[in-house]
Coordinates of C-alpha atoms in Angstrom, one line a residue:
F149 CA 29.7 50.6 -55.8
D150 CA 32.3 47.9 -55.4
P151 CA 35.6 49.4 -54.3
T152 CA 37.5 46.2 -55.2
K153 CA 36.7 46.8 -58.8
A154 CA 37.1 50.6 -59.2
V155 CA 39.1 51.8 -56.2
M156 CA 42.2 52.7 -58.3
N157 CA 40.1 54.6 -60.9
V158 CA 38.5 56.9 -58.3
K159 CA 39.9 59.1 -55.5
N160 CA 43.4 59.2 -57.1
A161 CA 45.4 62.1 -58.3
E162 CA 46.2 60.7 -61.7
P163 CA 44.2 58.7 -64.3
S164 CA 45.1 55.0 -64.7
A165 CA 46.0 53.3 -68.0
V166 CA 43.0 52.2 -70.1
D167 CA 41.9 48.6 -69.3
S168 CA 44.1 48.4 -66.1
K169 CA 41.2 47.2 -64.0
P170 CA 39.9 44.1 -65.9
S171 CA 38.1 42.8 -62.7
G172 CA 35.7 45.8 -63.2
K173 CA 34.4 44.7 -66.5
N174 CA 30.6 44.4 -66.9
D175 CA 28.5 41.5 -68.3
W176 CA 29.4 42.6 -71.8
G177 CA 33.1 42.9 -71.2
V178 CA 33.1 46.7 -71.1
V179 CA 35.7 48.2 -68.8
D180 CA 36.4 51.7 -67.4
L181 CA 32.8 52.9 -67.4
I182 CA 33.2 54.8 -64.1
G183 CA 36.2 56.6 -62.8
N184 CA 39.5 57.3 -64.4
V185 CA 38.4 60.1 -66.7
W186 CA 35.1 61.8 -67.4
E187 CA 33.9 61.0 -70.9
W188 CA 32.6 63.5 -73.4
T189 CA 29.2 62.7 -74.8
S190 CA 27.5 64.2 -77.9
S191 CA 24.5 65.2 -75.8
E192 CA 23.3 68.7 -75.3
P193 CA 22.7 69.5 -71.6
A194 CA 19.5 67.8 -70.3
A195 CA 18.6 66.0 -67.2
Y196 CA 17.1 62.5 -67.2
P197 CA 13.4 62.4 -66.2
G198 CA 13.2 62.5 -62.4
S199 CA 16.8 63.7 -62.0
E200 CA 17.9 66.3 -59.6
L201 CA 20.7 67.5 -61.9
D202 CA 21.1 71.2 -62.0
I203 CA 21.6 72.3 -65.6
K204 CA 23.4 75.6 -65.8
K205 CA 21.7 78.3 -67.9
T206 CA 24.5 80.2 -69.6
A207 CA 25.3 81.9 -72.9
E208 CA 28.3 79.6 -73.5
K209 CA 27.9 76.3 -75.3
R210 CA 27.7 73.4 -72.8
M211 CA 27.9 69.6 -73.3
M212 CA 27.4 66.5 -71.1
I213 CA 30.2 64.5 -69.6
R214 CA 29.7 61.1 -68.0
G215 CA 31.2 58.5 -65.6
G216 CA 33.3 60.5 -63.1
S217 CA 37.1 60.8 -62.9
A218 CA 40.0 59.7 -60.8
N219 CA 39.7 62.8 -58.6
E220 CA 36.0 62.2 -57.6
D221 CA 34.7 60.5 -54.5
P222 CA 32.2 58.0 -56.0
V223 CA 30.2 57.7 -52.8
K224 CA 29.8 61.5 -52.3
L225 CA 28.8 62.1 -56.0
K226 CA 26.8 58.7 -56.2
I227 CA 28.7 58.0 -59.4
T228 CA 27.4 55.3 -61.8
S229 CA 28.1 54.7 -65.5
A230 CA 25.0 56.9 -66.2
F231 CA 26.1 59.7 -63.8
R232 CA 26.6 62.9 -65.8
L233 CA 27.3 66.6 -65.5
D234 CA 27.1 69.6 -67.9
V235 CA 30.3 71.5 -68.6
A236 CA 31.6 74.2 -70.9
A237 CA 32.1 72.8 -74.4
D238 CA 35.6 74.1 -74.6
R239 CA 36.7 72.5 -71.3
M240 CA 40.1 70.8 -71.4
E241 CA 41.8 68.9 -68.6
K242 CA 43.7 65.6 -68.0
N243 CA 40.7 64.1 -66.3
L244 CA 38.4 64.5 -69.3
G245 CA 38.5 62.1 -72.3
F246 CA 36.3 60.1 -74.6
R247 CA 35.3 56.5 -75.4
L248 CA 35.6 54.9 -78.8
V249 CA 32.9 52.4 -79.5
R250 CA 32.7 49.7 -82.1
P251 CA 30.3 46.7 -82.6
S252 CA 31.5 43.4 -81.0
A253 CA 32.5 40.5 -83.2
D254 CA 29.2 38.8 -82.0
A255 CA 27.0 41.7 -83.2
K256 CA 24.5 40.7 -85.9

């Protein structure tokens, strides 16, 4: 975790504007992978092999979210771009969003 690249996207009360932390981009130019808002995935709840994630067993539909939010402590939760949690599928809050993905111009 490098706080000079994500400090404004974690441990804040409000999410930041998309792409407001360009110094945090990865080797592929992707920004905002951790912090800011949790991102919905299309994954049914399941832990990665070897993970200590506690998947809740309930009757309600649950989905996975990834990446952490502006309200999280990245050190306490050990947040990475692969960090994820299961939540109720109908959960709505300002710190929960989604990521649009498209192929790069260099994709073959």
